[in-house]
Amino acid sequence: MAKIYLQIDKEVNTNYFTVPIYLDTEGESVNAFEVKIKTSNNLIFRDYLEKDSIISYWIEKPSIKENILSFSGITPGGYIGKKGLLVNLIFEAKQNGQAFIEILPSSQILLNDGLGTKAGLKTDRYEFLLNITQTQKISIEDRYPPEPFKIYPQRNKEIFNNKYYIIFEAKDKQSGIAYYEAAEVPICINLGLTCENPRFEKVSSPYLLKDQSLRSYIYVKAVDRAGNERIEILKPQRLFLAEEILFFFIFSSLFILGIIFYNKIKWHLRIK
């Protein structure tokens, strides 16, 4: 039977403190996690850190909904171990006194059996004393940008009314991804280069493309929680449409014929 547990001192003396949430699989291979946590009213959830987490892909990052702190994710290939770090949660102590953090029984762990079988799960309630003698600010140490990632153009009649969109996901094992920005820059037809600098705006995946002709450079910027950035670029998927090529061919042909005809007239006028 798997167990979700945390480590915390019996007495906390700082206004901000970190609580690691661990998983003990009891020898079983698991690959999906949904954790729900309840806390006392004198605790405020402030942030989280993904560094060293066994979760490869987040379905829901830690957030508060209806007074319940929850998160979920998956680990393709599965995980077996006694102390697998799921996430580090950062709390602020609102006032001194008794406090608690409870892993709710509604949390779920799925076995890595290809069937989505629920694993048996043990949870617990942790009580401790808040006695604030030190005040500090939240500081996240992360000198590294997010890891390289891919941008995938997609089209599906079930999403965005069959319009083109992109999907992407960056990873940052230090502080975690804070947000994404994207920009679309049309190419210069005469040079095949971008005509302007990218103008970024905050987006999420999936992102509906403004240029449905797929003839723009697409920039996606991933920014981690420490402010480090990584930009990936998707080149134009189509440079010219068939009708534009035909138009260009006809126009070029007429232009060349015009030059030839002009030169002939000019030559005849010289003879006369």
C-alpha positions as a printed NumPy array, in Angstrom:
array([[  0.   ,   0.   ,   0.   ],
       [  1.52 ,   3.332,  -1.119],
       [  1.902,   6.229,   1.278],
       [  2.009,  10.   ,   0.76 ],
       [  3.784,  11.745,   3.603],
       [  5.577,  14.97 ,   4.497],
       [  8.442,  16.036,   6.71 ],
       [  8.127,  18.955,   9.097],
       [  9.502,  19.844,  12.515],
       [  7.266,  19.749,  15.576],
       [  7.912,  23.485,  15.958],
       [  8.346,  26.02 ,  13.13 ],
       [ 10.109,  29.3  ,  13.919],
       [ 10.153,  31.132,  10.559],
       [  7.317,  32.987,   8.875],
       [  8.061,  31.246,   5.558],
       [  8.905,  27.555,   5.463],
       [  9.087,  24.716,   2.946],
       [  7.286,  21.387,   3.286],
       [  8.435,  18.489,   1.068],
       [  5.724,  16.026,   0.004],
       [  7.036,  12.482,  -0.489],
       [  5.753,   9.2  ,  -1.863],
       [  6.566,   5.692,  -0.653],
       [  5.286,   3.165,  -3.214],
       [  5.892,   0.156,  -0.904],
       [  7.57 ,  -1.751,  -3.74 ],
       [  4.867,  -1.108,  -6.35 ],
       [  5.373,   0.742,  -9.655],
       [  3.128,   3.8  ,  -9.952],
       [  2.84 ,   6.456, -12.669],
       [  0.048,   8.904, -11.825],
       [ -0.57 ,  11.087,  -8.799],
       [ -3.429,  13.254,  -7.555],
       [ -2.818,  14.814,  -4.168],
       [ -5.267,  16.842,  -2.102],
       [ -4.204,  18.696,   1.023],
       [ -6.056,  20.594,   3.739],
       [ -4.329,  23.029,   6.098],
       [ -5.225,  24.988,   9.205],
       [ -6.442,  28.568,   8.774],
       [ -3.197,  30.048,  10.127],
       [ -1.238,  28.739,   7.099],
       [ -1.177,  30.454,   3.713],
       [  0.032,  28.572,   0.641],
       [  2.45 ,  30.864,  -1.221],
       [  4.399,  28.901,  -3.804],
       [  5.941,  25.587,  -4.81 ],
       [  9.237,  24.218,  -6.171],
       [  9.571,  21.431,  -8.761],
       [ 13.291,  20.78 ,  -8.266],
       [ 14.076,  17.027,  -8.017],
       [ 10.399,  16.067,  -8.365],
       [  9.631,  12.584,  -9.689],
       [  6.692,  14.082, -11.609],
       [  7.631,  14.365, -15.287],
       [  4.457,  16.012, -16.596],
       [  2.106,  18.184, -14.578],
       [ -1.613,  17.853, -15.174],
       [ -2.462,  20.392, -12.485],
       [  0.227,  22.387, -10.729],
       [ -0.245,  23.136,  -7.012],
       [ -3.111,  25.552,  -6.507],
       [ -5.931,  26.322,  -4.066],
       [ -9.517,  25.483,  -5.015],
       [-12.369,  25.647,  -2.516],
       [ -9.889,  25.779,   0.376],
       [ -8.176,  22.588,  -0.789],
       [ -4.579,  22.581,  -2.046],
       [ -4.271,  20.092,  -4.891],
       [ -1.911,  18.987,  -7.642],
       [ -1.592,  16.088, -10.076],
       [  0.86 ,  14.691, -12.588],
       [  2.274,  11.61 , -14.265],
       [  5.609,   9.8  , -14.542],
       [  5.805,   7.762, -17.784],
       [  7.609,   4.499, -17.18 ],
       [  6.589,   4.482, -13.539],
       [  8.352,   5.074, -10.239],
       [  9.327,   2.698,  -7.449],
       [ 10.869,   4.022,  -4.241],
       [ 10.489,   4.936,  -0.588],
       [ 11.211,   8.674,  -0.746],
       [ 10.095,  10.041,  -4.1  ],
       [  9.754,  13.807,  -3.889],
       [  6.48 ,  14.965,  -5.408],
       [  6.864,  18.687,  -4.721],
       [  8.094,  21.243,  -2.194],
       [  5.3  ,  23.477,  -0.917],
       [  6.034,  26.92 ,   0.503],
       [  3.777,  28.226,   3.272],
       [  3.54 ,  31.444,   5.227],
       [  2.62 ,  31.363,   8.904],
       [ -0.225,  33.793,   9.477],
       [ -0.168,  33.674,  13.28 ],
       [  1.358,  31.658,  16.118],
       [ -0.34 ,  28.612,  17.571],
       [ -1.165,  25.028,  16.657],
       [ -1.285,  24.22 ,  12.947],
       [ -1.843,  21.162,  10.795],
       [ -1.312,  19.859,   7.264],
       [ -3.473,  16.898,   6.251],
       [ -3.061,  14.647,   3.212],
       [ -6.691,  13.912,   2.378],
       [ -7.939,  10.335,   1.777],
       [ -9.437,  11.526,  -1.534],
       [ -5.887,  11.651,  -2.947],
       [ -5.127,   8.979,  -5.558],
       [ -2.137,   7.028,  -6.838],
       [ -2.413,   4.864,  -9.977],
       [ -0.419,   1.72 , -10.635],
       [  1.855,   1.506, -13.661],
       [ -0.095,  -1.437, -15.09 ],
       [ -1.593,   0.144, -18.21 ],
       [ -5.081,  -0.174, -16.726],
       [ -5.236,   2.876, -14.48 ],
       [ -5.706,   0.71 , -11.378],
       [ -5.872,   2.655,  -8.131],
       [ -3.177,   1.755,  -5.637],
       [ -3.989,   1.306,  -1.984],
       [ -3.062,   4.557,  -0.238],
       [ -2.206,   5.614,   3.289],
       [ -2.47 ,   9.277,   4.25 ],
       [ -1.976,  11.17 ,   7.486],
       [ -2.501,  14.438,   9.385],
       [  0.544,  16.319,  10.702],
       [  0.221,  18.728,  13.627],
       [  2.913,  21.194,  14.699],
       [  3.432,  24.465,  16.564],
       [  3.975,  27.838,  14.932],
       [  6.243,  29.997,  17.101],
       [  7.615,  32.709,  14.81 ],
       [ 10.932,  34.118,  15.999],
       [ 12.487,  34.813,  12.568],
       [ 11.105,  36.67 ,   9.579],
       [ 12.392,  36.165,   6.047],
       [ 11.406,  36.619,   2.43 ],
       [ 10.839,  33.968,  -0.196],
       [ 13.944,  33.544,  -2.326],
       [ 14.27 ,  31.087,  -5.196],
       [ 17.787,  30.163,  -6.268],
       [ 17.845,  29.186,  -9.93 ],
       [ 20.6  ,  30.238, -12.329],
       [ 19.606,  27.966, -15.186],
       [ 17.039,  28.546, -17.956],
       [ 14.267,  26.044, -18.698],
       [ 15.261,  22.967, -20.677],
       [ 14.987,  22.985, -24.518],
       [ 11.496,  22.101, -25.74 ],
       [  9.594,  21.461, -28.968],
       [  6.751,  23.374, -30.608],
       [  4.224,  21.188, -32.418],
       [  1.742,  22.607, -34.969],
       [ -1.608,  20.829, -34.864],
       [ -5.02 ,  20.89 , -36.488],
       [ -8.074,  19.097, -35.135],
       [-11.743,  19.608, -35.901],
       [-12.523,  19.033, -32.224],
       [-10.35 ,  21.977, -31.13 ],
       [-10.555,  25.624, -32.259],
       [-13.027,  24.736, -35.067],
       [-10.361,  22.946, -37.115],
       [ -8.005,  25.927, -37.078],
       [ -4.248,  25.602, -36.695],
       [ -2.78 ,  25.783, -33.202],
       [  0.446,  24.826, -31.446],
       [  1.179,  22.803, -28.333],
       [  4.308,  23.026, -26.207],
       [  5.604,  22.239, -22.738],
       [  8.88 ,  23.288, -21.188],
       [ 10.477,  21.776, -18.1  ],
       [ 12.498,  23.458, -15.393],
       [ 13.743,  21.218, -12.607],
       [ 15.001,  24.104, -10.478],
       [ 12.238,  26.602,  -9.759],
       [  9.601,  25.447, -12.272],
       [  7.874,  27.18 , -15.188],
       [  6.064,  30.396, -14.267],
       [  4.481,  31.294, -17.611],
       [  4.815,  31.29 , -21.408],
       [  4.835,  34.039, -24.015],
       [  4.442,  33.743, -27.776],
       [  4.914,  35.92 , -30.846],
       [  4.177,  35.445, -34.533],
       [  6.408,  37.244, -37.043],
       [  5.606,  37.123, -40.785],
       [  8.445,  36.481, -43.214],
       [  9.692,  38.927, -45.822],
       [  8.75 ,  37.245, -49.085],
       [ 11.704,  38.669, -50.975],
       [ 14.318,  37.399, -48.499],
       [ 12.614,  34.63 , -46.573],
       [ 13.587,  36.389, -43.322],
       [ 11.574,  37.983, -40.523],
       [ 10.446,  41.549, -41.216],
       [ 10.129,  42.731, -37.61 ],
       [ 11.114,  41.932, -34.055],
       [  8.819,  39.553, -32.126],
       [  6.192,  41.147, -29.903],
       [  5.478,  38.699, -27.111],
       [  2.229,  38.187, -25.231],
       [  1.372,  35.77 , -22.432],
       [ -0.17 ,  32.521, -23.687],
       [ -0.843,  28.942, -22.651],
       [ -0.777,  25.63 , -24.479],
       [ -2.657,  24.935, -26.726],
       [ -2.317,  28.322, -28.457],
       [ -4.487,  29.291, -31.444],
       [ -2.357,  30.75 , -34.225],
       [ -3.248,  34.166, -35.572],
       [ -1.583,  33.431, -38.912],
       [ -3.599,  30.502, -40.216],
       [ -1.558,  30.437, -43.432],
       [  1.407,  29.078, -41.404],
       [  3.795,  31.526, -43.065],
       [  5.095,  33.186, -39.906],
       [  7.952,  32.442, -37.554],
       [  6.474,  31.36 , -34.213],
       [  8.434,  32.25 , -31.089],
       [  7.581,  30.643, -27.744],
       [  9.3  ,  31.903, -24.605],
       [  9.308,  29.831, -21.4  ],
       [ 10.029,  31.781, -18.213],
       [ 10.824,  30.025, -14.949],
       [  9.921,  31.242, -11.474],
       [ 13.337,  32.875, -11.051],
       [ 12.954,  34.882, -14.271],
       [ 15.264,  32.785, -16.471],
       [ 14.106,  32.423, -20.072],
       [ 14.387,  30.078, -23.014],
       [ 13.05 ,  30.872, -26.489],
       [ 12.276,  28.243, -29.117],
       [ 11.341,  29.057, -32.73 ],
       [  9.111,  27.199, -35.156],
       [  9.93 ,  28.08 , -38.752],
       [  7.147,  28.835, -41.275],
       [  5.443,  25.62 , -42.311],
       [  4.425,  27.015, -45.699],
       [  6.159,  29.769, -47.643],
       [  3.777,  30.234, -50.562],
       [  0.366,  28.908, -51.508],
       [ -0.133,  27.209, -54.872],
       [ -2.204,  30.08 , -56.272],
       [  0.47 ,  32.568, -55.219],
       [  3.133,  30.549, -57.041],
       [  0.935,  30.476, -60.138],
       [  0.335,  34.223, -59.888],
       [  4.052,  34.846, -59.47 ],
       [  4.82 ,  32.663, -62.514],
       [  2.242,  34.463, -64.67 ],
       [  3.368,  37.884, -63.475],
       [  7.034,  37.038, -64.094],
       [  6.244,  35.713, -67.546],
       [  4.284,  38.819, -68.485],
       [  7.052,  41.015, -67.105],
       [  9.689,  39.233, -69.2  ],
       [  7.494,  39.349, -72.303],
       [  6.936,  43.045, -71.69 ],
       [ 10.682,  43.688, -71.576],
       [ 11.202,  41.697, -74.778],
       [  8.363,  43.531, -76.55 ],
       [  9.711,  46.901, -75.372],
       [ 13.195,  46.13 , -76.633],
       [ 11.831,  45.036, -80.02 ],
       [  9.891,  48.274, -80.44 ],
       [ 12.937,  50.256, -79.363],
       [ 15.1  ,  48.365, -81.884],
       [ 12.613,  48.981, -84.732],
       [ 12.472,  52.679, -83.916],
       [ 16.266,  52.901, -84.107],
       [ 16.287,  51.247, -87.566],
       [ 13.763,  53.725, -88.89 ]])
